[in-house]
Coordinates of C-alpha atoms in Angstrom, one line a residue:
X1477 CA 0.0 0.0 0.0
X1478 CA 2.8 2.4 1.0
X1479 CA 4.8 1.5 -2.1
X1480 CA 1.8 2.3 -4.4
X1481 CA 1.4 5.7 -2.8
X1482 CA 5.1 6.5 -3.1
X1483 CA 5.1 5.5 -6.8
X1484 CA 2.1 7.7 -7.5
X1485 CA 3.6 10.7 -5.7
X1486 CA 6.9 10.3 -7.6
X1487 CA 5.1 10.1 -10.9
X1488 CA 3.2 13.3 -10.1
X1489 CA 6.3 15.2 -8.9
X1490 CA 8.8 14.1 -11.6
X1491 CA 6.5 13.2 -14.5
X1492 CA 3.5 15.5 -14.0
X1493 CA 2.2 14.9 -17.5
X1494 CA 1.8 11.2 -16.7
X1495 CA -1.1 11.9 -14.4
X1496 CA -2.7 14.8 -16.3
X1497 CA -1.7 14.4 -19.9
X1498 CA -0.9 10.8 -20.5
X1499 CA 0.1 9.3 -23.8
X1500 CA -3.1 9.5 -25.7
X1501 CA -5.2 8.0 -23.0
X1502 CA -7.7 10.0 -21.1
X1503 CA -9.7 9.2 -17.9
X1504 CA -12.8 11.0 -19.2
X1505 CA -12.7 9.5 -22.6
X1506 CA -11.2 6.1 -22.0
X1507 CA -11.8 5.0 -18.4
X1508 CA -15.0 6.4 -17.0
X1509 CA -17.1 5.1 -20.0
X1510 CA -15.8 1.6 -19.3
X1511 CA -16.9 1.8 -15.7
X1512 CA -20.3 3.1 -16.7
X1513 CA -20.9 0.5 -19.5
X1514 CA -19.9 -2.2 -17.0
X1515 CA -22.4 -0.9 -14.5
X1516 CA -19.9 0.0 -11.8
X1517 CA -21.3 3.5 -11.2
X1518 CA -25.0 2.7 -11.3
X1519 CA -27.3 3.3 -8.3
X1520 CA -27.3 -0.4 -7.6
X1521 CA -23.5 -0.5 -7.3
X1522 CA -20.8 2.0 -6.5
X1523 CA -22.9 4.9 -7.9
X1524 CA -25.2 4.7 -4.9
X1525 CA -25.2 7.7 -2.5
X1526 CA -23.0 5.8 0.0
X1527 CA -21.3 3.6 -2.5
X1528 CA -20.7 -0.1 -2.0
X1529 CA -18.0 -1.8 0.1
X1530 CA -16.4 1.5 1.0
X1531 CA -15.9 2.5 -2.6
X1532 CA -18.1 5.3 -4.1
X1533 CA -18.3 6.6 -7.6
X1534 CA -20.5 9.4 -9.0
X1535 CA -23.8 8.3 -10.5
X1536 CA -23.1 7.2 -14.2
X1537 CA -19.8 8.9 -14.1
X1538 CA -20.9 12.6 -14.2
X1539 CA -18.1 13.8 -11.9
X1540 CA -14.9 12.5 -13.5
X1541 CA -12.5 14.4 -11.3
X1542 CA -13.9 13.0 -8.0
X1543 CA -14.0 9.5 -9.6
X1544 CA -10.4 9.8 -10.6
X1545 CA -9.3 10.9 -7.1
X1546 CA -11.1 8.0 -5.4
X1547 CA -9.7 5.5 -7.8
X1548 CA -6.1 6.7 -7.7
X1549 CA -5.7 8.1 -4.2
X1550 CA -8.0 6.2 -1.7
X1551 CA -6.9 3.0 0.0
X1552 CA -3.3 4.0 -0.4
X1553 CA -3.8 3.8 -4.2
X1554 CA -4.5 0.0 -4.1
X1555 CA -7.3 0.3 -6.5
X1556 CA -4.8 1.4 -9.2
X1557 CA -1.4 -0.3 -8.7
X1558 CA 1.1 1.6 -10.9
X1559 CA 4.0 -0.7 -9.8
X1560 CA 2.1 -3.9 -10.7
X1561 CA -0.9 -2.9 -12.9
X1562 CA -2.4 -6.4 -13.0
X1563 CA -2.7 -6.4 -9.2
X1564 CA -4.9 -3.3 -9.2
X1565 CA -8.2 -3.8 -7.4
X1566 CA -10.0 -2.2 -10.3
X1567 CA -9.0 -5.2 -12.4
X1568 CA -9.0 -8.0 -9.9
X1569 CA -12.4 -7.3 -8.4
X1570 CA -14.5 -7.2 -11.6
X1571 CA -12.8 -10.4 -12.9
X1572 CA -13.4 -12.0 -9.6
X1573 CA -9.7 -12.7 -9.0
X1574 CA -10.7 -11.3 -5.6
X1575 CA -14.1 -11.7 -3.9
X1576 CA -16.5 -9.2 -5.4
X1577 CA -20.0 -8.7 -4.3
X1578 CA -21.0 -7.6 -7.7
X1579 CA -19.8 -10.9 -9.3
X1580 CA -17.8 -11.2 -12.5
X1581 CA -18.3 -8.0 -14.6
X1582 CA -15.7 -8.8 -17.4
X1583 CA -12.9 -11.3 -18.0
X1584 CA -9.2 -10.8 -18.6
X1585 CA -9.7 -11.2 -22.4
X1586 CA -12.3 -8.5 -22.7
X1587 CA -11.9 -5.0 -24.2
X1588 CA -12.9 -3.5 -20.9
X1589 CA -10.0 -5.3 -19.1
X1590 CA -7.5 -4.3 -21.8
X1591 CA -8.5 -0.7 -21.8
X1592 CA -8.2 -0.4 -18.0
X1593 CA -4.9 -2.3 -18.0
X1594 CA -3.4 0.0 -20.7
X1595 CA -4.4 3.0 -18.8
X1596 CA -2.8 1.9 -15.6
X1597 CA 0.4 0.8 -17.5
X1598 CA 0.5 4.3 -19.0
X1599 CA 0.6 5.8 -15.5
X1600 CA -3.1 6.2 -14.9
X1601 CA -3.3 9.6 -16.5
X1602 CA -6.2 11.9 -16.1
X1603 CA -5.6 13.5 -19.4
X1604 CA -6.8 17.0 -20.4
X1605 CA -8.3 18.3 -17.2
X1606 CA -10.4 20.8 -19.0
X1607 CA -11.9 18.2 -21.4
X1608 CA -15.7 18.3 -21.5
X1609 CA -18.4 16.8 -23.7
X1610 CA -20.3 19.6 -25.5
X1611 CA -22.7 17.4 -27.5
X1612 CA -24.0 13.9 -27.8
X1613 CA -25.4 13.0 -31.2
X1614 CA -27.1 9.8 -32.2
X1615 CA -27.8 8.7 -35.8
X1616 CA -30.1 8.0 -37.3
X1617 CA -32.1 10.7 -35.5
X1618 CA -35.2 8.7 -36.2
X1619 CA -35.2 4.9 -36.3
X1620 CA -37.8 3.6 -38.6
X1621 CA -38.4 -0.2 -38.4
X1622 CA -40.8 -1.8 -40.8
X1623 CA -40.7 -5.5 -39.8
X1624 CA -39.9 -7.6 -36.7
X1625 CA -36.8 -9.0 -38.6
X1626 CA -35.3 -5.6 -39.3
X1627 CA -32.5 -4.2 -37.2
X1628 CA -31.4 -0.6 -37.0
X1629 CA -27.9 0.1 -35.8
X1630 CA -27.6 3.3 -33.7
X1631 CA -24.3 5.2 -33.8
X1632 CA -23.3 7.6 -31.0
X1633 CA -20.9 10.5 -31.5
X1634 CA -19.5 12.7 -28.7
X1635 CA -18.2 16.1 -29.5
X1636 CA -15.6 17.5 -27.1
X1637 CA -14.5 21.1 -26.3
X1638 CA -11.1 20.4 -27.8
X1639 CA -12.7 19.9 -31.2
X1640 CA -12.7 16.1 -31.3
X1641 CA -15.6 14.1 -32.4
X1642 CA -15.4 10.5 -31.2
X1643 CA -17.5 7.4 -32.0
X1644 CA -18.5 6.3 -28.5
X1645 CA -21.2 3.7 -29.5
X1646 CA -19.3 0.9 -27.9
X1647 CA -19.4 2.7 -24.5
X1648 CA -22.8 4.3 -24.6
X1649 CA -25.8 3.0 -22.6
X1650 CA -29.1 2.3 -24.5
X1651 CA -32.5 2.1 -23.0
X1652 CA -35.8 1.5 -25.0
X1653 CA -38.4 3.5 -23.0
X1654 CA -41.2 1.1 -23.8
X1655 CA -39.6 -2.2 -23.5
X1656 CA -42.8 -4.0 -24.5
X1657 CA -42.1 -2.8 -28.1
X1658 CA -38.8 -4.6 -28.4
X1659 CA -35.2 -4.2 -27.3
X1660 CA -31.9 -2.5 -28.0
X1661 CA -28.8 -4.4 -27.2
X1662 CA -25.5 -3.2 -25.7
X1663 CA -24.1 -2.5 -29.2
X1664 CA -27.0 -0.2 -30.1
X1665 CA -28.8 -2.6 -32.4
X1666 CA -32.5 -1.8 -32.2
X1667 CA -35.3 -4.3 -32.9
X1668 CA -39.1 -3.7 -32.6
X1669 CA -41.7 -6.4 -32.4
X1670 CA -45.0 -4.4 -32.7
X1671 CA -46.3 -1.1 -34.2
X1672 CA -46.1 2.0 -32.2
X1673 CA -43.7 4.9 -31.2
X1674 CA -41.2 4.9 -28.4
X1675 CA -37.8 6.3 -27.9
X1676 CA -34.3 5.1 -27.1
X1677 CA -32.5 7.0 -24.4
X1678 CA -28.7 7.1 -24.9
X1679 CA -26.3 8.1 -22.1
X1680 CA -22.6 8.7 -22.2
X1681 CA -20.4 10.4 -19.6
X1682 CA -23.2 12.4 -18.0
X1683 CA -24.8 13.5 -21.3
X1684 CA -28.2 12.3 -22.6
X1685 CA -29.7 12.0 -26.1
X1686 CA -32.6 10.2 -27.5
X1687 CA -33.9 8.7 -30.8
X1688 CA -37.5 8.2 -31.8
X1689 CA -38.2 4.5 -32.5
X1690 CA -41.1 4.0 -35.0
X1691 CA -42.8 0.9 -36.2
X1692 CA -45.6 2.0 -38.5
X1693 CA -48.8 0.1 -39.0
X1694 CA -48.4 -2.4 -41.8
X1695 CA -50.0 -1.5 -45.1
X1696 CA -52.2 -4.5 -44.8
X1697 CA -53.7 -3.1 -41.6
X1698 CA -53.9 0.5 -42.5
X1699 CA -57.1 1.9 -44.1
X1700 CA -56.3 3.2 -47.6
X1701 CA -58.3 6.4 -47.4
X1702 CA -56.0 9.2 -46.3
X1703 CA -57.2 12.5 -44.9
X1704 CA -59.2 14.5 -47.5
X1705 CA -57.3 17.6 -48.5
X1706 CA -59.2 20.7 -49.6
X1707 CA -57.9 21.6 -53.1
X1708 CA -59.3 25.1 -52.7
X1709 CA -56.8 26.1 -50.1
X1710 CA -53.2 25.5 -49.1
X1711 CA -52.6 23.5 -45.9
X1712 CA -51.3 25.5 -43.0
X1713 CA -47.8 24.6 -41.8
X1714 CA -49.3 22.8 -38.7
X1715 CA -51.6 20.8 -41.0
X1716 CA -48.8 19.9 -43.3
X1717 CA -46.6 18.8 -40.4
X1718 CA -49.3 16.6 -39.0
X1719 CA -50.1 15.0 -42.3
X1720 CA -46.4 14.2 -42.8
X1721 CA -46.3 12.5 -39.4
X1722 CA -49.5 10.5 -40.1
X1723 CA -47.9 9.3 -43.4
X1724 CA -44.7 8.3 -41.6
X1725 CA -46.7 6.3 -39.1
X1726 CA -49.0 5.0 -41.8
X1727 CA -52.0 6.2 -39.8
X1728 CA -55.4 7.0 -41.3
X1729 CA -56.6 10.2 -39.6
X1730 CA -60.3 10.7 -38.9
X1731 CA -62.5 12.8 -41.0
X1732 CA -63.5 16.3 -40.1
X1733 CA -66.0 16.6 -37.2
X1734 CA -69.5 17.7 -37.7
X1735 CA -70.5 21.4 -37.4
X1736 CA -72.3 20.9 -34.1
X1737 CA -69.4 18.9 -32.7
X1738 CA -67.1 21.7 -33.6
X1739 CA -69.3 24.3 -32.0
X1740 CA -69.6 22.4 -28.7
X1741 CA -65.9 21.6 -28.7
X1742 CA -64.8 25.2 -29.5
X1743 CA -67.1 26.8 -26.9
X1744 CA -66.0 24.5 -24.1
X1745 CA -62.3 24.6 -25.0
X1746 CA -61.9 28.3 -25.7
X1747 CA -64.6 30.0 -23.6
X1748 CA -65.4 27.4 -21.0
X1749 CA -69.1 27.2 -21.8
X1750 CA -71.7 25.2 -23.6
X1751 CA -73.2 26.7 -26.8
X1752 CA -76.5 28.6 -26.2
X1753 CA -79.7 27.2 -27.7
X1754 CA -80.2 30.2 -30.1
X1755 CA -76.5 30.1 -31.0
X1756 CA -76.8 26.4 -32.0
X1757 CA -79.9 27.2 -34.2
X1758 CA -78.2 30.1 -36.0
X1759 CA -75.0 28.0 -36.4
X1760 CA -76.8 25.2 -38.1
X1761 CA -78.9 27.4 -40.4
X1762 CA -75.9 28.5 -42.5
X1763 CA -73.5 26.2 -44.5
X1764 CA -70.4 24.9 -42.8
X1765 CA -67.1 26.3 -44.1
X1766 CA -63.5 26.9 -42.9
X1767 CA -64.1 30.7 -42.9
X1768 CA -67.2 30.2 -40.7
X1769 CA -65.3 28.1 -38.2
X1770 CA -62.5 30.7 -38.1
X1771 CA -64.9 33.5 -37.4
X1772 CA -66.4 31.5 -34.5
X1773 CA -62.9 30.9 -33.0
X1774 CA -62.2 34.7 -33.2
X1775 CA -65.5 35.6 -31.6
X1776 CA -64.9 33.1 -28.7
X1777 CA -61.5 34.6 -28.1
X1778 CA -63.2 38.0 -27.6
X1779 CA -65.7 36.7 -25.0
X1780 CA -65.4 37.3 -21.2
X1781 CA -65.5 33.5 -20.8
X1782 CA -62.2 33.2 -22.6
X1783 CA -60.6 35.5 -20.1
X1784 CA -62.1 33.6 -17.2
X1785 CA -61.2 30.1 -18.4
X1786 CA -57.6 30.8 -19.4
X1787 CA -57.0 32.8 -16.3
X1788 CA -58.3 29.8 -14.3
X1789 CA -55.9 27.5 -16.2
X1790 CA -52.9 29.7 -15.7
X1791 CA -53.7 30.4 -12.1
X1792 CA -53.9 26.6 -11.5
X1793 CA -50.5 26.2 -13.2
X1794 CA -49.0 28.9 -11.0
X1795 CA -50.6 27.4 -7.9
X1796 CA -52.5 30.6 -6.9
X1797 CA -54.5 29.9 -3.8
X1798 CA -55.1 31.3 -0.3
X1799 CA -52.9 28.7 1.3
X1800 CA -49.9 29.4 -1.0
X1801 CA -50.2 33.2 -1.2
X1802 CA -52.1 34.3 1.8
X1803 CA -55.6 35.7 2.2
X1804 CA -54.5 39.3 1.7
X1805 CA -52.7 38.9 -1.6
X1806 CA -54.0 35.9 -3.6
X1807 CA -57.1 37.7 -4.9
X1808 CA -55.0 40.6 -6.1
X1809 CA -52.6 38.3 -7.7
X1810 CA -55.4 36.5 -9.5
X1811 CA -56.9 39.8 -10.7
X1812 CA -53.5 40.9 -11.9
X1813 CA -53.1 37.6 -13.9
X1814 CA -56.7 38.1 -15.3
X1815 CA -55.7 41.5 -16.6
X1816 CA -52.7 40.0 -18.4
X1817 CA -55.0 37.5 -20.1
X1818 CA -57.7 40.2 -20.9
X1819 CA -55.2 42.5 -22.5
X1820 CA -53.4 39.6 -24.2
X1821 CA -50.1 40.7 -22.7
X1822 CA -47.2 38.7 -24.3
X1823 CA -46.5 35.7 -22.1
X1824 CA -42.8 36.4 -21.9
X1825 CA -43.5 39.9 -20.5
X1826 CA -45.9 38.4 -18.0
X1827 CA -43.3 35.9 -16.9
X1828 CA -40.6 38.6 -16.7
X1829 CA -42.8 40.8 -14.5
X1830 CA -43.3 37.9 -12.1
X1831 CA -39.6 36.9 -12.0
X1832 CA -38.4 40.4 -11.3
X1833 CA -41.1 41.6 -8.9
X1834 CA -40.2 43.1 -5.5
X1835 CA -42.0 45.2 -3.0
X1836 CA -45.3 45.2 -1.1
X1837 CA -47.7 42.5 -2.2
X1838 CA -50.5 45.0 -2.2
X1839 CA -48.6 47.5 -4.4
X1840 CA -46.5 45.2 -6.6
X1841 CA -49.0 42.4 -7.1
X1842 CA -46.9 39.9 -9.1
X1843 CA -44.4 39.8 -6.2
X1844 CA -46.9 37.2 -4.8
X1845 CA -45.2 34.8 -7.2
X1846 CA -42.5 34.4 -4.5
X1847 CA -44.9 33.6 -1.7
X1848 CA -44.9 29.9 -2.7
X1849 CA -41.7 29.2 -0.7
X1850 CA -38.8 30.8 1.2
X1851 CA -36.4 28.1 0.1
X1852 CA -34.4 29.1 -3.0
X1853 CA -34.0 25.4 -3.9
X1854 CA -37.8 24.9 -4.0
X1855 CA -38.2 28.2 -5.9
X1856 CA -35.7 27.0 -8.5
X1857 CA -37.5 23.7 -8.9
X1858 CA -40.9 25.5 -9.3
X1859 CA -39.6 28.0 -11.9
X1860 CA -37.7 25.4 -13.9
X1861 CA -40.5 22.9 -14.0
X1862 CA -43.5 25.2 -14.3
X1863 CA -42.1 27.7 -16.7
X1864 CA -39.4 25.8 -18.6
X1865 CA -40.6 22.2 -18.5
X1866 CA -37.3 21.2 -16.9
X1867 CA -37.4 18.9 -13.9
X1868 CA -34.3 19.7 -11.9
X1869 CA -35.5 18.1 -8.7
X1870 CA -33.6 14.8 -9.2
X1871 CA -30.3 16.7 -9.3
X1872 CA -30.8 18.0 -5.8
X1873 CA -29.0 14.9 -4.4
X1874 CA -27.3 13.3 -7.5
X1875 CA -26.9 13.6 -11.2
X1876 CA -30.2 13.4 -13.0
X1877 CA -30.5 9.8 -14.2
X1878 CA -32.6 10.6 -17.3
X1879 CA -31.4 14.0 -18.2
X1880 CA -28.1 16.0 -18.5
X1881 CA -28.5 18.0 -15.2
X1882 CA -25.9 17.8 -12.5
X1883 CA -26.0 19.0 -8.9
X1884 CA -24.0 22.0 -10.0
X1885 CA -26.8 22.9 -12.5
X1886 CA -29.3 22.5 -9.7
X1887 CA -27.7 24.6 -7.0
X1888 CA -26.5 27.2 -9.5
X1889 CA -30.0 27.7 -10.7
X1890 CA -31.3 27.9 -7.1
X1891 CA -28.8 30.6 -6.5
X1892 CA -30.8 33.0 -8.7
X1893 CA -33.3 33.2 -5.8
X1894 CA -30.9 33.0 -2.8
X1895 CA -31.1 36.8 -2.2
X1896 CA -34.9 37.0 -2.5
X1897 CA -36.6 37.0 0.8
X1898 CA -39.9 37.9 2.6
X1899 CA -40.1 40.8 5.1
X1900 CA -43.7 41.0 6.4
X1901 CA -45.9 41.5 3.4
X1902 CA -43.1 42.5 1.0
X1903 CA -40.6 40.7 -1.2
X1904 CA -37.2 42.2 -0.9
X1905 CA -33.7 41.7 -2.5
X1906 CA -30.7 41.4 -0.2
X1907 CA -27.1 42.0 -1.3
X1908 CA -25.8 38.8 0.2
X1909 CA -26.7 35.2 0.5
X1910 CA -25.7 32.2 -1.6
X1911 CA -26.7 28.6 -2.0
X1912 CA -24.1 26.1 -0.9
X1913 CA -23.3 22.8 -2.7
X1914 CA -24.1 20.1 0.0
X1915 CA -21.1 17.9 -1.0
X1916 CA -18.3 20.3 -1.9
X1917 CA -19.5 23.1 0.5
X1918 CA -18.8 25.6 -2.2
X1919 CA -21.0 28.7 -2.7
X1920 CA -22.7 28.3 -6.0
X1921 CA -22.9 31.4 -8.2
X1922 CA -25.9 31.8 -10.5
X1923 CA -25.8 30.4 -14.0
X1924 CA -28.2 29.0 -16.5
X1925 CA -28.8 25.2 -16.7
X1926 CA -26.4 23.5 -19.1
X1927 CA -24.3 26.6 -19.6
X1928 CA -20.9 26.8 -18.0
X1929 CA -19.9 30.3 -19.1
X1930 CA -19.9 33.1 -16.4
X1931 CA -23.0 35.2 -16.1
X1932 CA -23.1 39.0 -15.9
X1933 CA -25.4 39.7 -12.9
X1934 CA -27.1 43.0 -12.1
X1935 CA -25.6 44.3 -8.9
X1936 CA -28.9 44.9 -7.0
X1937 CA -31.1 42.2 -8.5
X1938 CA -29.6 39.0 -10.0
X1939 CA -33.1 37.9 -11.2
X1940 CA -33.0 40.5 -13.9
X1941 CA -30.4 38.5 -15.8
X1942 CA -32.4 35.3 -15.3
X1943 CA -35.6 36.9 -16.7
X1944 CA -33.7 38.4 -19.7
X1945 CA -32.3 35.0 -20.5
X1946 CA -35.5 33.1 -20.1
X1947 CA -37.8 35.5 -22.0
X1948 CA -35.5 37.2 -24.5
X1949 CA -32.1 35.7 -25.1
X1950 CA -33.0 32.0 -25.0
X1951 CA -36.8 31.9 -24.9
X1952 CA -37.3 28.5 -26.5
X1953 CA -37.8 26.6 -23.3
X1954 CA -40.3 29.1 -22.0
X1955 CA -42.2 29.1 -25.3
X1956 CA -42.1 25.3 -25.8
X1957 CA -43.4 24.6 -22.3
X1958 CA -46.5 26.9 -22.6
X1959 CA -47.2 25.6 -26.2
X1960 CA -47.2 22.0 -24.8
X1961 CA -49.5 23.0 -22.0
X1962 CA -51.9 24.8 -24.3
X1963 CA -52.0 21.8 -26.6
X1964 CA -52.8 19.6 -23.6
X1965 CA -55.6 21.9 -22.5
X1966 CA -57.1 21.9 -26.0
X1967 CA -56.6 18.3 -27.0
X1968 CA -56.5 16.4 -23.7
X1969 CA -52.8 15.4 -23.8
X1970 CA -49.6 17.3 -24.4
X1971 CA -47.3 16.6 -27.3
X1972 CA -44.9 15.7 -24.4
X1973 CA -46.3 14.0 -21.3
X1974 CA -46.0 14.8 -18.5
X1975 CA -46.4 18.4 -19.8
X1976 CA -43.7 19.8 -17.5
X1977 CA -41.0 17.1 -18.3
X1978 CA -39.6 18.1 -21.6
X1979 CA -36.2 16.4 -22.2
X1980 CA -34.4 14.5 -24.9
X1981 CA -35.2 11.2 -23.4
X1982 CA -38.9 12.0 -23.3
X1983 CA -39.5 13.1 -26.9
X1984 CA -42.8 14.6 -28.2
X1985 CA -45.4 12.5 -30.0
X1986 CA -44.9 14.8 -33.0
X1987 CA -41.6 16.7 -32.5
X1988 CA -42.0 18.7 -35.7
X1989 CA -45.4 20.1 -34.6
X1990 CA -44.0 21.1 -31.2
X1991 CA -41.1 22.9 -32.7
X1992 CA -43.2 24.5 -35.4
X1993 CA -45.7 25.9 -32.8
X1994 CA -42.8 27.0 -30.5
X1995 CA -41.2 29.1 -33.2
X1996 CA -44.6 30.5 -34.3
X1997 CA -45.3 31.5 -30.7
X1998 CA -42.0 33.2 -30.4
X1999 CA -42.3 35.0 -33.8
X2000 CA -45.8 36.2 -32.8
X2001 CA -44.4 37.9 -29.8
X2002 CA -45.7 35.3 -27.3
X2003 CA -49.3 36.0 -28.4
X2004 CA -51.5 33.5 -26.4
X2005 CA -54.6 34.2 -28.4
X2006 CA -52.8 33.6 -31.7
X2007 CA -51.4 30.3 -30.4
X2008 CA -54.9 29.1 -29.3
X2009 CA -56.4 30.2 -32.7
X2010 CA -53.7 28.4 -34.6
X2011 CA -54.4 25.1 -32.8
X2012 CA -58.2 25.5 -33.0
X2013 CA -58.1 26.2 -36.7
X2014 CA -56.0 23.1 -37.4
X2015 CA -57.3 19.8 -38.8
X2016 CA -56.0 18.0 -35.7
X2017 CA -58.3 20.0 -33.4
X2018 CA -61.2 19.6 -35.8
X2019 CA -60.9 15.8 -36.4
X2020 CA -63.9 13.6 -35.6
X2021 CA -63.7 11.5 -32.4
X2022 CA -64.8 8.5 -34.4
X2023 CA -62.2 5.8 -34.3
X2024 CA -60.3 5.0 -37.5
X2025 CA -57.9 2.1 -37.5
X2026 CA -56.6 0.2 -34.4
X2027 CA -56.8 1.8 -31.0
X2028 CA -53.1 2.7 -30.9
X2029 CA -53.7 5.1 -33.8
X2030 CA -55.8 7.3 -31.6
X2031 CA -55.1 10.0 -29.1
X2032 CA -51.5 9.2 -28.5
X2033 CA -50.7 10.5 -32.0
X2034 CA -53.7 12.8 -32.4
X2035 CA -55.0 11.2 -35.6
X2036 CA -58.5 11.5 -34.2
X2037 CA -60.0 13.7 -31.5
X2038 CA -60.5 11.9 -28.2
X2039 CA -63.3 13.4 -26.0
X2040 CA -61.8 15.2 -23.0
X2041 CA -63.2 14.9 -19.5
X2042 CA -64.1 18.4 -18.4
X2043 CA -62.1 19.8 -15.6
X2044 CA -63.9 20.6 -12.3
X2045 CA -64.6 24.3 -12.9
X2046 CA -65.8 23.9 -16.5
X2047 CA -67.9 20.9 -15.6
X2048 CA -69.6 22.8 -12.7
X2049 CA -70.4 25.7 -15.0
X2050 CA -71.6 23.3 -17.7
X2051 CA -74.0 21.6 -15.3
X2052 CA -75.5 24.9 -14.4
X2053 CA -75.8 25.9 -18.1
X2054 CA -77.4 22.6 -19.0
X2055 CA -79.8 22.3 -16.1
X2056 CA -80.6 25.9 -15.5
X2057 CA -80.5 25.0 -11.8
X2058 CA -78.8 28.2 -10.7
X2059 CA -76.8 26.4 -8.0
X2060 CA -74.8 28.8 -5.9
X2061 CA -71.2 27.6 -5.7
X2062 CA -69.8 31.0 -5.0
X2063 CA -68.3 32.2 -1.7
X2064 CA -66.8 34.9 -3.9
X2065 CA -69.7 37.4 -4.4
X2066 CA -68.0 39.0 -7.4
X2067 CA -68.1 35.7 -9.4
X2068 CA -71.2 34.2 -11.1
X2069 CA -69.3 31.3 -12.6
X2070 CA -66.8 28.9 -11.0
X2071 CA -64.1 29.8 -13.6
X2072 CA -64.3 33.4 -12.4
X2073 CA -63.4 32.5 -8.8
X2074 CA -60.1 33.7 -7.6
X2075 CA -59.4 30.6 -5.6
X2076 CA -60.9 27.3 -4.3
X2077 CA -63.9 27.6 -2.1
X2078 CA -64.5 25.9 1.2
X2079 CA -67.4 23.9 2.6
X2080 CA -69.1 23.2 -0.8
X2081 CA -69.9 19.6 -1.3
X2082 CA -70.3 19.8 -5.1
X2083 CA -67.0 21.5 -5.7
X2084 CA -65.3 19.2 -3.3
X2085 CA -66.6 16.2 -5.3
X2086 CA -65.3 17.8 -8.5
X2087 CA -61.9 18.3 -7.0
X2088 CA -62.0 22.1 -6.5
X2089 CA -61.8 22.3 -2.7

């Protein structure tokens, strides 16, 4: 043990390049991937929070520097024996030359063994200390399988910050999200055994990528009649993108819904009400047309019911309630949000106002946004998940197992809110206070998730830089998340589900549609009304709910409209409209419909049953 330590120290002192530069070998590029592929740093083995058998590695190898130190310095450097490389524990344990609780991982003839042996023989170099992976790319980007016998080989390429691009397929981890559809072996060969759409999550050295895996319906099963296209008009970009996806999946979409079905659907989805009797009579008296439907969509967007319903939806998303925001401020906060919807204020401006708000809750109403929690970590989780569709919570204790986020990402993002505090009924900014990394003890400076470059921070309020980045400089996450939510509110499911978990390893049902709507939303100036109208005018929204083809050609891919169960507030209002009962749900005297209420009511049996208590 002493001999190994002395050898290592001498190598570092007299041959410093042997531990940091090496001879073409690199710990990040050549060693850590071997440990990951072999399962050594998974949660079931040494990647657990406390490790195994006194030996701990970072989960899936995200922290290469710490892993290197533990391998080469702990236990008197016995894990890596530079004097007698074959005696290294890192070789003897996995081959079961010594007792190993994890059993035999590889043998002495394997590539894994040879790679580790060569690295130790070369002096166990770390290599380029600044080496980082900048991108993980998988090809093909979309794996199309047309038979059970067909195999698609996935190739993984890692790009590094020194300009290198390396084929790392051999050392990447592959995971087919829906394993009932088939399998992907260790080499990246994908086979599917039934029609459907899934994704393959690919991991390498802390980075995550994904590939859509598609097995279309066979031509013998698919119905021949494709969606009828209207030769009198050009398809909208959204319609064109959806039709291309249906052709790729070999799905037969439903026909257009009837005029009365459209009227009912549009009224409930856009304005939160049933169509009126006279409205139905007048609607059915005139011929159905695209222009007629577009005019109805526009008129519904101008109704007070639109403001009530969409304020209710956004308030629910932002968790506006007496319990979260206090009796004194939650009604004002709700009314402020209602004004943003009524004036169609751009969504990015609304978000920026909430993110940067300070002062008295009675005078600076959106400051109530910060009444949810005093803990900057919880605030970081809420902002990232609710507004950006990014679930950072897993990285609170360890590297995110299904995404790229590290603990550094988590605590650096939480630091944006570390100087925001409550003083009575006011939200104030302090000039000190940082979030501390629980493992390193280091104070974490604010930065954006996935970006390592230093951030220029406003001296008196660091949140200004965050709001500028989220809403102006890099608005795609903000836009994509609301687009996905609006789609789910209008069609029952998001293009990505859950709607607040948008990541490479959880791809959209129709990625092209999501990106198209995201860019249109940004280009429109974050115009919520325009986004709703674009979706409502589409063929996808106006499909019939009649089934066409097998069940798996339904709602999951939006080739037909699936009836949506009404949410509690809309259902309560619809019951009153349909029965004319005039039930009094309201504890709020200013509201005559449930969707107008500024928060949940108490001691109302009906609303309790509907889930609104």
